Short mmCIF file of C-alpha atoms in Angstrom, two decimals:
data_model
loop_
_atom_site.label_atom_id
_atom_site.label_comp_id
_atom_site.label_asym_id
_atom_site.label_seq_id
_atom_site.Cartn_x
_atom_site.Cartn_y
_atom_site.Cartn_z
CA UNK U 155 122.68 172.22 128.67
CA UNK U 156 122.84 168.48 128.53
CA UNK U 157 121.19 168.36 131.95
CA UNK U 158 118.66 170.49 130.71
CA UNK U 159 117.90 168.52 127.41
CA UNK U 160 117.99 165.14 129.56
CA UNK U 161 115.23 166.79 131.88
CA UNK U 162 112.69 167.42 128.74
CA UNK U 163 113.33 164.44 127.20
CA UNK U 164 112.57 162.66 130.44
CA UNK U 165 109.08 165.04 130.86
CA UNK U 166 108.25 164.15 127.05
CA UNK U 167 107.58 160.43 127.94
CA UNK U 168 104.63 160.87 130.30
CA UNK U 169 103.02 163.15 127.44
CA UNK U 170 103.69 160.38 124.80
CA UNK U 171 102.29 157.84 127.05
CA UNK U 172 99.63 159.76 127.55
CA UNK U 173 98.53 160.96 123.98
CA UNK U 174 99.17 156.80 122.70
CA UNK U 175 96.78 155.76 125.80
CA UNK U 176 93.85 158.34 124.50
CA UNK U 177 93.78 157.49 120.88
CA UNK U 178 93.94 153.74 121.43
CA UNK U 179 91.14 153.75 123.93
CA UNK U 180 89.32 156.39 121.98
CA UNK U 181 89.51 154.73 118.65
CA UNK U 182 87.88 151.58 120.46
CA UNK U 183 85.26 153.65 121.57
CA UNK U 184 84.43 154.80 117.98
CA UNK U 185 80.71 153.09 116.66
CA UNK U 186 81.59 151.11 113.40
CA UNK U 187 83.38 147.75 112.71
CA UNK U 188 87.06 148.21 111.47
CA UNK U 189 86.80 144.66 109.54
CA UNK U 190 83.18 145.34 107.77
CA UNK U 191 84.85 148.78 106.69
CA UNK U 192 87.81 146.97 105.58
CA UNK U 193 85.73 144.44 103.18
CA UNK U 194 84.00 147.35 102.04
CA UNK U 195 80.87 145.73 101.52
CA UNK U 196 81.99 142.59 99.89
CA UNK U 197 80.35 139.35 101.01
CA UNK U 198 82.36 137.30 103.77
CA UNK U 199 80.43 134.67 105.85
CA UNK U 200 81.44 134.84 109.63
CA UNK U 201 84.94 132.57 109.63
CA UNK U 202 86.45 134.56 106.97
CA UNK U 203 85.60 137.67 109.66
CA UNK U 204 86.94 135.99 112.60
CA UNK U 205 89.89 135.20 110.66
CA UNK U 206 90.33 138.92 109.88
CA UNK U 207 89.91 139.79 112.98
CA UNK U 208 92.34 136.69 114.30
CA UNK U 209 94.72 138.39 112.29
CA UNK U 210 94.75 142.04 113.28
CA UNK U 211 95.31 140.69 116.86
CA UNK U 212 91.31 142.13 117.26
CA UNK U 213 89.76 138.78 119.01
CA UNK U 214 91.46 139.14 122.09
CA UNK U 215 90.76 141.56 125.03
CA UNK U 216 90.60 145.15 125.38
CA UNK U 217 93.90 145.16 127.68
CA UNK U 218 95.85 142.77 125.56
CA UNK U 219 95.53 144.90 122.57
CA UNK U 220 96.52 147.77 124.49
CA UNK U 221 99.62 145.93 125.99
CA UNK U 222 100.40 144.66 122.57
CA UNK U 223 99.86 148.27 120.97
CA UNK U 224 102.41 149.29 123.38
CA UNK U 225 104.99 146.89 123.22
CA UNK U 226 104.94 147.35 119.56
CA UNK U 227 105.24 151.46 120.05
CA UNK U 228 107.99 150.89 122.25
CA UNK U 229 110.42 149.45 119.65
CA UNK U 230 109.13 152.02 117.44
CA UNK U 231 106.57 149.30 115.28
CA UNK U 232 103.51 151.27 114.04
CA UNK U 233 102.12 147.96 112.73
CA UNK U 234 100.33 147.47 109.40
CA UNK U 235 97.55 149.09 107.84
CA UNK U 236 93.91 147.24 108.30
CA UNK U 237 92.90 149.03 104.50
CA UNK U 238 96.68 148.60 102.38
CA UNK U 239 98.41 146.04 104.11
CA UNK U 240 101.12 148.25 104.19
CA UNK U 241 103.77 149.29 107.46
CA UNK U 242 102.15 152.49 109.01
CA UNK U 243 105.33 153.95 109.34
CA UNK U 244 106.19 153.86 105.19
CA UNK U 245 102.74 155.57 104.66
CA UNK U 246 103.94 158.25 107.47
CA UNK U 247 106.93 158.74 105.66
CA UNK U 248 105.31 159.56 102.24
CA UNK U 249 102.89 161.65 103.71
CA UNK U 250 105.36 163.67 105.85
CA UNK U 251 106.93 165.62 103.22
CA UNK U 252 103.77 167.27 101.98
CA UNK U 253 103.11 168.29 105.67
CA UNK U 254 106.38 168.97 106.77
CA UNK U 255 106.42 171.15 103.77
CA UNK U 256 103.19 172.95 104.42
CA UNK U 257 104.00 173.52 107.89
CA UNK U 258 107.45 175.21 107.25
CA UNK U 259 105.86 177.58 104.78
CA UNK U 260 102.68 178.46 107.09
CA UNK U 261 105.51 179.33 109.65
CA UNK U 262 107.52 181.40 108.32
CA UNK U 263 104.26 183.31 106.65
CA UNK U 264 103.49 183.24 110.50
CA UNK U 265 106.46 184.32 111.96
CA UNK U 266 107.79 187.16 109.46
CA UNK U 267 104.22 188.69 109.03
CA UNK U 268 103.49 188.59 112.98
CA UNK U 269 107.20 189.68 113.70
CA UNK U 270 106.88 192.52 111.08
CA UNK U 271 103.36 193.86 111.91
CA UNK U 272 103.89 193.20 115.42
CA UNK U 273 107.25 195.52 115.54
CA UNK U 274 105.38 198.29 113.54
CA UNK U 275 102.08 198.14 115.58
CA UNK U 276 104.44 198.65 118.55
CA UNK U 277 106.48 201.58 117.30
CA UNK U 278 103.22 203.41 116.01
CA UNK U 279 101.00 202.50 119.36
CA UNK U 280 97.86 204.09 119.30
CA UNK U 281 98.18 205.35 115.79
CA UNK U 282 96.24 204.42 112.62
CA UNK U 283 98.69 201.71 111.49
CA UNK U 284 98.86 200.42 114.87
CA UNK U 285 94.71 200.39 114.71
CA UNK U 286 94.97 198.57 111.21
CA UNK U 287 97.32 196.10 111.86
CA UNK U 288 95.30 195.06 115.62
CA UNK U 289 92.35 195.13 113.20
CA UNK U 290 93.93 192.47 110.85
CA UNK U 291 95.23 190.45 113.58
CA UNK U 292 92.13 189.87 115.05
CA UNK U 293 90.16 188.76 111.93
CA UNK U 294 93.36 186.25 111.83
CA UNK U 295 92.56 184.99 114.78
CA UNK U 296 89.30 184.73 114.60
CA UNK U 297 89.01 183.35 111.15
CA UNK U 298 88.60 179.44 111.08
CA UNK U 299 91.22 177.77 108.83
CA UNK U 300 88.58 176.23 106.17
CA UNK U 301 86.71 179.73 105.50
CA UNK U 302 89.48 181.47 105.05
CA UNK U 303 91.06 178.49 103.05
CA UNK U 304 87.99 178.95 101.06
CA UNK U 305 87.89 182.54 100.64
CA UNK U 306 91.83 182.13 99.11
CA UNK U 307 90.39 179.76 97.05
CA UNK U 308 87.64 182.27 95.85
CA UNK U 309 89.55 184.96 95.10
CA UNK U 310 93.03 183.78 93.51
CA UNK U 311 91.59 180.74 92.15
CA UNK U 312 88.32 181.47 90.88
CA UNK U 313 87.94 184.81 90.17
CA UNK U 314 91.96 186.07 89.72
CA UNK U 315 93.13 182.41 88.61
CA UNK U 316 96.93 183.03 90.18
CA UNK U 317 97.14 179.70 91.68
CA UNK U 318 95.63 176.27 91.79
CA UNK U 319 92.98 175.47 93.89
CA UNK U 320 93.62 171.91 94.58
CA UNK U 321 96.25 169.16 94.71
CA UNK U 322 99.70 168.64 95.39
CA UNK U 323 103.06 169.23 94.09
CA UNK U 324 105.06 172.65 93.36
CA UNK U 325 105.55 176.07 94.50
CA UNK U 326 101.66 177.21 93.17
CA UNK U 327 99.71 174.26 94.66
CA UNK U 328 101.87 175.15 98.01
CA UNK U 329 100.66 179.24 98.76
CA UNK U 330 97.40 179.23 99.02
CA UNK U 331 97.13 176.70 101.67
CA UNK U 332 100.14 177.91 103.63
CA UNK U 333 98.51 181.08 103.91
CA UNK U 334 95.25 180.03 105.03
CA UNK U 335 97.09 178.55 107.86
CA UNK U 336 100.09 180.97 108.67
CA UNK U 337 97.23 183.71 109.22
CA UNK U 338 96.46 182.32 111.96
CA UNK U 339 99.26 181.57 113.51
CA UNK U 340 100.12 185.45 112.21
CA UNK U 341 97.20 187.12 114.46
CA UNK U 342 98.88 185.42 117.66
CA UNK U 343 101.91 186.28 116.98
CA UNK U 344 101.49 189.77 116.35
CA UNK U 345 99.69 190.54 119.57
CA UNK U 346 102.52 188.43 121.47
CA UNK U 347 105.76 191.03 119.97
CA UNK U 348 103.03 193.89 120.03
CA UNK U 349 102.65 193.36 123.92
CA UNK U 350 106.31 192.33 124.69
CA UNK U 351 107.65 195.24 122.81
CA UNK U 352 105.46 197.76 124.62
CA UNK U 353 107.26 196.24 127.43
CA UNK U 354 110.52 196.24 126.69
CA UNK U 355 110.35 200.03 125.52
CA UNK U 356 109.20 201.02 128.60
CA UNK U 357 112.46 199.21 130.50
CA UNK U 358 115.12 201.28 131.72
CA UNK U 359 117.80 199.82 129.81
CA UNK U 360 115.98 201.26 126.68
CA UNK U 361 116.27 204.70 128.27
CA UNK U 362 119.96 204.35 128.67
CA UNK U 363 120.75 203.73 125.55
CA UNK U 364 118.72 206.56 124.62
CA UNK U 365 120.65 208.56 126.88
CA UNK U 366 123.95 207.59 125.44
CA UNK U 367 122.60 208.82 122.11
CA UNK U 368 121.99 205.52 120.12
CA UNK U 369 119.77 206.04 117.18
CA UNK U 370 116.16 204.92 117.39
CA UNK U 371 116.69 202.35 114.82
CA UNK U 372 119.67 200.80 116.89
CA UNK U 373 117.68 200.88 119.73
CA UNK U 374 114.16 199.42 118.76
CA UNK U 375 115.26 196.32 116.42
CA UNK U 376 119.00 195.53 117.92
CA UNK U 377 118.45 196.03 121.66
CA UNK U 378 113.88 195.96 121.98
CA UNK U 379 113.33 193.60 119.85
CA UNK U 380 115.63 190.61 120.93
CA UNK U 381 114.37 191.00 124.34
CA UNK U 382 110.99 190.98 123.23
CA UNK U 383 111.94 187.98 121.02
CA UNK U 384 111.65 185.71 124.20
CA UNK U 385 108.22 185.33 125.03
CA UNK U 386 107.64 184.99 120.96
CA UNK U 387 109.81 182.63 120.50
CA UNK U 388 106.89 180.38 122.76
CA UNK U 389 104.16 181.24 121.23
CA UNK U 390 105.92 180.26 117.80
CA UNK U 391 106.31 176.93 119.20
CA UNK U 392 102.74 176.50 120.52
CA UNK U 393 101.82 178.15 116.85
CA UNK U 394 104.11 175.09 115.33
CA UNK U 395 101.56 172.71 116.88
CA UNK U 396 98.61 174.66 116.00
CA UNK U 397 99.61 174.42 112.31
CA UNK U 398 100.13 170.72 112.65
CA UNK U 399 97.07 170.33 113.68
CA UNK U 400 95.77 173.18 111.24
CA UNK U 401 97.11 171.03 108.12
CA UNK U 402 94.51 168.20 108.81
CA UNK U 403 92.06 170.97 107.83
CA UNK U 404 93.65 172.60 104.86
CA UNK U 405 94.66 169.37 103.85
CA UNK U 406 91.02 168.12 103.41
CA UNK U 407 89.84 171.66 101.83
CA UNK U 408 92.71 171.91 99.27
CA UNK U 409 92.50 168.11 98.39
CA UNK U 410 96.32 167.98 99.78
CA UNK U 411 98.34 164.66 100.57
CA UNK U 412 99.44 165.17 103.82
CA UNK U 413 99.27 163.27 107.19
CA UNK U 414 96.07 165.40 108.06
CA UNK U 415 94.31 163.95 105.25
CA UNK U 416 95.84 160.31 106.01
CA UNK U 417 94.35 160.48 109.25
CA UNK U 418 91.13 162.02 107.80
CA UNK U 419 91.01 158.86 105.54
CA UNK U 420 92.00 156.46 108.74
CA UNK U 421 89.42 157.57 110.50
CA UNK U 422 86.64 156.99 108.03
CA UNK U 423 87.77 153.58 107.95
CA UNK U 424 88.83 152.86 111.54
CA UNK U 425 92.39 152.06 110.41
CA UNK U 426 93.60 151.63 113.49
CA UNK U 427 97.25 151.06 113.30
CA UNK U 428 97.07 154.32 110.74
CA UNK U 429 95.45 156.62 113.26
CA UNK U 430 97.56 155.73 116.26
CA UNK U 431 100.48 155.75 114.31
CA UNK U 432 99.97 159.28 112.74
CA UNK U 433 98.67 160.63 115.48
CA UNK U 434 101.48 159.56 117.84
CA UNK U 435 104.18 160.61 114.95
CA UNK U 436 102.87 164.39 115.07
CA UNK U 437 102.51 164.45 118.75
CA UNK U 438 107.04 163.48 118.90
CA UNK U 439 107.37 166.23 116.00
CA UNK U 440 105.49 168.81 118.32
CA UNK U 441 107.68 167.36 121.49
CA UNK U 442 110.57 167.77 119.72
CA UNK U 443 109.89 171.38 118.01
CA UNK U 444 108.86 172.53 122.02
CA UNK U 445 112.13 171.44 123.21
CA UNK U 446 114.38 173.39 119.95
CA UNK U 447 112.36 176.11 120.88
CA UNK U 448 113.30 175.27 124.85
CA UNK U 449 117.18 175.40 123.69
CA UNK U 450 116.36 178.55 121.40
CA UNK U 451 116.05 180.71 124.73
CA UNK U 452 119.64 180.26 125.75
CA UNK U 453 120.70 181.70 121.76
CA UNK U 454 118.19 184.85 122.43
CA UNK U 455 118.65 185.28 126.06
CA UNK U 456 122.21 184.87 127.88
CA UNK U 457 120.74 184.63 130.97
CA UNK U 458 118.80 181.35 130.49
CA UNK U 459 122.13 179.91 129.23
CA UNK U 460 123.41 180.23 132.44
CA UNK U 461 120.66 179.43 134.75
CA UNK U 462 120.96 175.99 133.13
#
């Protein structure tokens, strides 16, 4: 298992490299001067811009920055924000919670609703709650995150005023937008069990232990449905990303503080050091939830435990 861990650690650092190289290069690329954003408007004559610029380390070449923006990365220095002066990774860290906190709810809205309706499409196949439930899936699916954060907002805010439709901070504020993005996530995951159950019950161990008299109960959800568990199990940690990525959306439409809409905000103003920072922070949190999930097979499945 150590091995194993060592080995996707090791594959991680290419995809790091790679996702710092992009948004540094892609940033520069970007029309708009980060220092005339900065001033916001306010009169500076030319020296007090070059000395701006002097000191974000912006006067010199293209290559040095990059080298610099690396060496600082590698000993884990975001650097300092062009708009509040302040270190990128404090404004990461107060921004995390409201994300991290977002995410974990749109999950496990995700991942019991998907589990749940994916199970009972399965056992029903071809009937009309099996027909319902592929129905509601799909309009998951297909739904983009800000219309159906809007619809929420619509109908529980406006018109049955249950829950806030903006801002941060408690339970209330937290279940509309989690829902608008566990839906999605939802739809996926309910074709994913749907399919691998379907599978499973067609296996001949299932028939065996039908033979032998098991109940159907005992059979579908403590023998099907950890098998089927396994190829779920990866979708839930591509879904994990998705929502990341998801909560710079819902973020912006609920008026949330999150890192989606600190990167929203970075962007707007070419805050560099923000942006990369952010941006390279969520891509380790979705390296690191791919490889729990990675180690998660070996709980589920026996068999990968001892391959590795």
């Amino acid at each position: 298992m150590i091995g194993f861990l060592v080995r996707r650690i090791l594959a991680a650092i290419p995809v790091l490299f790679g996702v710092a190289t992009l948004v540094f290069f892609i940033l520069r690329l970007l029309p708009g001067d980060p220092i005339a954003l900065m001033l916001a408007g306010a009169p500076a004559d030319e020296e007090t811009m070059n000395n701006l610029r002097q000191q974000f380390g912006l006067d010199q070449p293209l290559i040095m920055q990059y080298f610099t923006f690396l060496g600082h990365i590698a000993t884990g220095n975001f650097g300092q924000s062009f708009v509040r002066s302040e270190p990128v990774m404090g404004m990461i860290g107060e921004q995390f919670v409201s994300t991290l906190m977002l995410t974990l709810a749109s999950t496990v809205i995700a991942v019991v609703l998907g589990a749940v309706l994916g199970v009972i499409s399965a056992i029903h196949r071809n009937g009309w709650a099996d027909f319902v439930i592929r129905i509601i899936s799909l309009l998951g699916i297909s739904m983009p995150t800000f219309w159906s954060g809007i619809l929420l907002i619509l109908i529980f805010s406006v018109h049955l005023n249950w829950f806030p439709a903006t801002g941060s901070g408690g339970f209330s504020r937290l279940v509309l937008p989690a829902c608008a993005l566990g839906l999605v996530g939802a739809g996926f995951i309910v074709r994913m069990v749907r399919n691998s159950m379907l599978e499973v019950i067609n296996e001949q161990f299932i028939m065996t232990l039908r033979s032998k008299g098991l109940s159907e109960r005992i059979v579908m959800y403590q023998h099907a449905l950890r098998n089927a568990l396994i190829p779920a199990v990866t979708m839930v940690g591509v879904q994990i990303g998705e929502l990341l990525a998801g909560a710079v959306i819902i973020e912006t439409v609920f008026a949330r503080q999150g890192l989606g809409r600190l990167i929203v905000d970075a962007i707007m103003n070419k805050d560099f050091p923000t942006v990369e920072g952010a941006v390279l922070f969520t891509a380790i949190v979705y390296v690191v939830v791919n490889i729990l999930v990675d180690v998660s097979y070996s709980v589920i499945d026996p068999r990968v435990r001892a391959s590795n």
